[in-house]
Amino acid sequence: MSFKSITATSRWRIFKDRTAGGIMLTLTLLSICLVILVGFGLYLKSIPIFQEKSLWELLTTPHWKPLKGDFGFLPFIMGTVWVTGIAILWTLPVSLLTAIFLTENARPQMKKFVFPALDILAALPSVVYGVWGILVVVPWISDKLAPHFVEYSTGYTALAGGIVLGIMILPLLISLFVEIFSSVPKELREASLSLGATKWQTTKRVLLRRTAPGIFAAVILSVSRALGETMAVLMVCGNIAKIPDSVFDGCYPLPALIANNYGEMLSVPLYESALMLAAFILFVVVFLFNVVSRIILYRIEKSFQ
């Protein structure tokens, strides 16, 4: 092969590398611009309601009466907090212990059965979970659980929304935790056991401490997904625009508000702008949640180095 052909080949490879790098950079910038455009578009649609009411008034007023011009988002924000909080509260320990069992104690035959089942649960449409919640969770709360705590409950409550939402994000959390735990080198476990530690001590002091940043990131990812779930929660939470006083009260999360009302009553002044503001609030909350989590995650990883 001549010197000229080698030079031409090298130039062609350099050209391909630069082209590939330019394409990937362009796609990365486009994805960032897409996020900015979505947020900016929602803000533009929300401007009309800002001209009538202040942001503080909109976020802290508990009254939602569009026909009278009252657009208080506090009940919907609190409904989102209640449902998401309940879902994470019971899902986190269940998924964490399940993942520990699957990675540390389960036999290969059990893993072959559990992992496909988790994949099936993750692939089910949210409306299926909603129907299941109406047929199973709502009657159970209304007939079996609620009578022990309150005089009457329809079953369409924040608790029902939290249970259904938790089941929806459970496969995601377990899969993430299993992947995180599997990344820990086997030698670390063997070293701990060789020093006389029990399996649980090894799990607590080696596995969980080593994977703490990954566990935190997985929880944040699950919370971000839970904040945006719509259909299943809409079907079981009662859709009552009031701040819940207990888990047995109905609620109305922000995603359900948008899905349930957009396209209706848009002739009411400021109604479309109010719904766009609801979407913008949800967008900002999820965005800030992820930014703050990245900062905390970076500090946790730095402390482990």
Coordinates of C-alpha atoms in Angstrom, one line a residue:
M1 CA 0.0 0.0 0.0
S2 CA 1.4 3.4 -1.0
F3 CA 1.9 6.4 1.3
K4 CA -0.8 8.3 -0.6
S5 CA -3.4 5.6 -0.1
I6 CA -2.6 5.4 3.7
T7 CA -2.9 9.2 3.9
A8 CA -6.2 9.1 2.1
T9 CA -7.5 6.4 4.4
S10 CA -6.5 8.3 7.5
R11 CA -8.2 11.4 6.2
W12 CA -11.3 9.5 5.5
R13 CA -11.3 8.0 9.0
I14 CA -10.8 11.5 10.6
F15 CA -13.6 12.8 8.5
K16 CA -16.0 10.1 9.6
D17 CA -15.0 10.6 13.3
R18 CA -15.6 14.4 13.0
T19 CA -18.9 13.9 11.2
A20 CA -20.1 11.4 13.7
G21 CA -19.1 13.7 16.5
G22 CA -20.8 16.6 14.9
I23 CA -24.0 14.6 14.4
M24 CA -24.1 13.5 18.0
L25 CA -23.4 17.0 19.2
T26 CA -26.3 18.3 17.0
L27 CA -28.7 15.7 18.3
T28 CA -27.7 16.5 21.9
L29 CA -28.3 20.2 21.4
L30 CA -31.6 19.5 19.7
S31 CA -32.8 17.4 22.7
I32 CA -31.8 20.3 25.1
C33 CA -33.6 22.8 22.8
L34 CA -36.6 20.6 22.8
V35 CA -36.9 20.7 26.5
I36 CA -36.5 24.5 26.5
L37 CA -39.1 24.9 23.7
V38 CA -41.6 22.8 25.6
G39 CA -41.2 24.9 28.8
F40 CA -41.2 28.1 26.8
G41 CA -44.4 27.1 24.9
L42 CA -46.2 26.2 28.1
Y43 CA -45.2 29.6 29.6
L44 CA -46.4 31.5 26.6
K45 CA -49.8 29.8 26.9
S46 CA -49.9 30.6 30.6
I47 CA -49.3 34.4 30.2
P48 CA -53.0 35.4 30.0
I49 CA -53.8 34.1 33.5
F50 CA -50.6 35.9 34.8
Q51 CA -52.1 39.1 33.6
E52 CA -55.1 38.6 35.8
K53 CA -53.7 37.0 38.9
S54 CA -50.3 36.7 40.6
L55 CA -48.4 33.4 40.7
W56 CA -48.6 33.4 44.5
E57 CA -52.3 33.8 44.5
L58 CA -52.7 31.0 41.9
L59 CA -50.5 28.6 43.9
T60 CA -51.9 29.3 47.3
T61 CA -55.6 29.7 46.7
P62 CA -57.7 26.6 47.5
H63 CA -60.7 27.6 45.4
W64 CA -61.2 26.2 41.8
K65 CA -64.3 27.9 40.3
P66 CA -63.5 28.6 36.6
L67 CA -67.0 30.1 35.9
K68 CA -66.3 32.8 38.7
G69 CA -62.7 33.3 37.6
D70 CA -61.2 31.5 40.6
F71 CA -58.2 29.3 39.6
G72 CA -56.6 28.0 42.8
F73 CA -54.1 25.3 42.2
L74 CA -53.4 24.4 45.8
P75 CA -55.8 21.4 45.9
F76 CA -54.3 19.9 42.8
I77 CA -50.7 20.4 44.0
M78 CA -51.5 18.8 47.3
G79 CA -53.4 16.0 45.6
T80 CA -50.2 15.3 43.5
V81 CA -48.1 15.3 46.7
W82 CA -50.4 13.0 48.5
V83 CA -50.7 10.4 45.8
T84 CA -47.0 10.4 44.9
G85 CA -46.0 10.4 48.6
I86 CA -48.2 7.4 49.4
A87 CA -46.9 5.5 46.3
I88 CA -43.2 6.1 47.2
L89 CA -43.8 5.4 50.9
W90 CA -44.9 1.8 50.4
T91 CA -43.1 1.0 47.2
L92 CA -39.6 1.9 48.2
P93 CA -39.1 -0.6 51.0
V94 CA -41.0 -3.3 49.1
S95 CA -38.9 -2.9 45.9
L96 CA -35.6 -2.5 47.9
L97 CA -36.1 -5.7 49.9
T98 CA -37.3 -7.5 46.8
A99 CA -34.3 -6.5 44.8
I100 CA -31.9 -7.5 47.7
F101 CA -33.6 -10.9 47.8
L102 CA -33.3 -11.4 44.0
T103 CA -29.7 -10.4 43.8
E104 CA -28.4 -12.0 47.1
N105 CA -30.6 -15.0 47.9
A106 CA -32.9 -16.0 45.1
R107 CA -32.2 -19.1 43.1
P108 CA -31.7 -18.8 39.3
Q109 CA -35.0 -20.6 38.6
M110 CA -36.9 -18.0 40.6
K111 CA -35.1 -15.2 38.7
K112 CA -36.2 -16.7 35.4
F113 CA -39.8 -16.5 36.6
V114 CA -39.7 -13.1 38.4
F115 CA -37.9 -11.0 35.7
P116 CA -40.4 -11.8 32.9
A117 CA -43.3 -11.1 35.2
L118 CA -41.8 -7.7 36.0
D119 CA -41.4 -6.9 32.3
I120 CA -45.0 -7.8 31.8
L121 CA -46.1 -5.5 34.6
A122 CA -44.0 -2.7 33.3
A123 CA -45.5 -3.1 29.8
L124 CA -49.2 -3.0 30.8
P125 CA -51.0 0.2 29.8
S126 CA -51.9 2.5 32.6
V127 CA -55.6 2.2 31.9
V128 CA -55.4 -1.5 32.8
Y129 CA -54.1 -0.6 36.2
G130 CA -56.9 2.0 36.5
V131 CA -59.6 -0.6 35.7
W132 CA -58.0 -3.1 38.2
G133 CA -57.9 -0.3 40.8
I134 CA -61.7 0.3 40.3
L135 CA -62.5 -3.4 40.5
V136 CA -60.2 -4.4 43.4
V137 CA -58.6 -1.5 45.3
V138 CA -61.6 0.9 45.5
P139 CA -64.1 -1.7 46.8
W140 CA -61.4 -3.0 49.3
I141 CA -60.9 0.4 50.7
S142 CA -64.6 1.3 50.8
D143 CA -65.8 -2.0 52.3
K144 CA -62.9 -3.4 54.3
L145 CA -60.3 -0.8 55.3
A146 CA -62.0 2.6 55.6
P147 CA -64.8 1.5 58.0
H148 CA -62.1 0.9 60.7
F149 CA -61.0 4.5 60.5
V150 CA -63.8 6.7 59.1
E151 CA -67.6 6.6 59.0
Y152 CA -67.9 6.5 55.2
S153 CA -65.6 6.4 52.2
T154 CA -66.4 5.8 48.5
G155 CA -63.1 4.2 48.0
Y156 CA -62.1 6.7 45.4
T157 CA -59.4 8.2 47.6
A158 CA -55.8 9.4 47.7
L159 CA -54.9 6.0 49.2
A160 CA -56.4 4.2 46.1
G161 CA -54.4 6.5 43.8
G162 CA -51.2 5.9 45.8
I163 CA -51.7 2.1 45.8
V164 CA -52.3 1.9 42.1
L165 CA -49.5 4.3 41.3
G166 CA -47.1 2.4 43.5
I167 CA -47.9 -0.8 41.7
M168 CA -47.2 0.9 38.4
I169 CA -43.8 2.1 39.4
L170 CA -42.9 -1.1 41.4
P171 CA -41.5 -3.0 38.4
L172 CA -39.3 0.0 37.4
L173 CA -37.9 0.4 40.9
I174 CA -37.1 -3.3 41.3
S175 CA -35.5 -3.5 37.9
L176 CA -33.3 -0.5 38.6
F177 CA -32.3 -1.7 42.1
V178 CA -31.4 -5.2 40.7
E179 CA -29.3 -3.6 38.0
I180 CA -27.6 -1.4 40.6
F181 CA -26.9 -4.2 43.0
S182 CA -25.6 -6.5 40.3
S183 CA -23.0 -3.9 39.4
V184 CA -21.2 -4.4 42.8
P185 CA -18.2 -6.6 42.3
K186 CA -18.5 -10.1 43.8
E187 CA -15.1 -9.8 45.4
L188 CA -16.4 -7.1 47.8
R189 CA -19.1 -9.5 49.1
E190 CA -16.6 -12.3 49.5
A191 CA -14.1 -10.1 51.3
S192 CA -16.8 -9.1 53.8
L193 CA -17.9 -12.7 54.4
S194 CA -14.3 -13.9 54.8
L195 CA -13.9 -11.4 57.6
G196 CA -16.7 -13.0 59.5
A197 CA -19.6 -10.7 58.5
T198 CA -23.0 -12.3 58.1
K199 CA -25.0 -12.0 54.8
W200 CA -27.2 -9.2 56.3
Q201 CA -24.2 -7.3 57.6
T202 CA -22.6 -7.6 54.1
T203 CA -25.7 -6.4 52.5
K204 CA -26.1 -3.4 54.9
R205 CA -22.5 -2.3 55.1
V206 CA -21.2 -3.2 51.7
L207 CA -24.0 -3.5 49.2
L208 CA -26.3 -0.7 50.4
R209 CA -23.4 1.7 51.2
R210 CA -21.7 1.1 47.9
T211 CA -24.9 1.6 45.9
A212 CA -26.4 4.5 47.9
P213 CA -25.9 7.0 45.0
G214 CA -27.6 4.6 42.5
I215 CA -30.5 4.0 44.9
F216 CA -31.0 7.7 45.3
A217 CA -31.0 8.2 41.5
A218 CA -33.4 5.3 41.0
V219 CA -35.9 6.8 43.5
I220 CA -35.7 10.2 41.9
L221 CA -36.3 8.6 38.5
S222 CA -39.4 6.8 39.9
V223 CA -40.7 9.9 41.5
S224 CA -40.4 11.8 38.3
R225 CA -42.4 9.2 36.5
A226 CA -45.0 9.0 39.2
L227 CA -45.6 12.8 39.1
G228 CA -46.6 12.5 35.5
E229 CA -48.8 9.4 35.6
T230 CA -52.3 10.3 34.5
M231 CA -54.9 7.8 33.5
A232 CA -54.8 5.2 36.3
V233 CA -54.7 7.9 39.0
L234 CA -57.5 9.8 37.3
M235 CA -59.7 6.7 37.4
V236 CA -59.4 6.0 41.2
C237 CA -58.5 9.2 43.1
G238 CA -62.0 10.6 43.1
N239 CA -61.2 13.9 41.2
I240 CA -62.4 16.2 44.0
A241 CA -60.9 19.6 43.9
K242 CA -60.2 19.9 47.6
I243 CA -57.1 19.5 49.9
P244 CA -57.2 16.0 51.4
D245 CA -57.4 15.8 55.2
S246 CA -56.6 12.1 55.3
V247 CA -55.7 9.2 52.9
F248 CA -59.4 8.3 52.8
D249 CA -60.4 11.6 51.1
G250 CA -60.6 12.1 47.4
C251 CA -58.1 14.2 45.6
Y252 CA -57.3 15.7 42.2
P253 CA -53.7 15.5 41.0
L254 CA -52.4 18.0 38.4
P255 CA -52.0 15.4 35.6
A256 CA -55.6 14.3 36.1
L257 CA -56.8 17.9 36.0
I258 CA -55.1 18.4 32.6
A259 CA -56.3 15.1 31.1
N260 CA -59.8 15.4 32.4
N261 CA -60.6 18.9 31.4
Y262 CA -58.6 19.9 28.4
G263 CA -61.0 20.3 25.4
E264 CA -63.9 21.0 27.7
M265 CA -65.1 24.5 28.8
L266 CA -62.4 26.2 26.8
S267 CA -64.8 28.9 26.0
V268 CA -64.6 30.0 29.6
P269 CA -62.1 33.0 29.9
L270 CA -58.6 32.0 31.0
Y271 CA -59.6 28.3 31.3
E272 CA -57.1 27.1 28.6
S273 CA -54.4 29.3 30.1
A274 CA -55.1 27.8 33.6
L275 CA -54.7 24.3 32.2
M276 CA -51.5 25.3 30.5
L277 CA -50.3 26.8 33.7
A278 CA -51.0 23.4 35.4
A279 CA -48.9 21.7 32.8
F280 CA -46.1 24.4 33.2
I281 CA -46.1 23.9 37.0
L282 CA -45.8 20.1 36.5
F283 CA -43.0 20.7 34.0
V284 CA -41.1 23.0 36.3
V285 CA -41.5 20.7 39.4
V286 CA -40.2 17.7 37.5
F287 CA -37.3 19.7 36.0
L288 CA -36.2 21.2 39.3
F289 CA -36.6 17.9 41.0
N290 CA -34.2 16.3 38.6
V291 CA -31.7 19.2 38.7
V292 CA -31.6 19.2 42.5
S293 CA -31.3 15.4 42.5
R294 CA -28.4 15.6 40.1
I295 CA -26.6 18.0 42.5
I296 CA -27.2 15.9 45.5
L297 CA -26.2 12.7 43.6
Y298 CA -22.9 14.4 42.6
R299 CA -22.2 15.3 46.2
I300 CA -23.0 11.8 47.4
E301 CA -20.8 10.2 44.7
K302 CA -18.0 12.6 45.6
S303 CA -18.2 11.7 49.3
F304 CA -17.9 8.0 48.3
Q305 CA -14.7 8.5 46.3

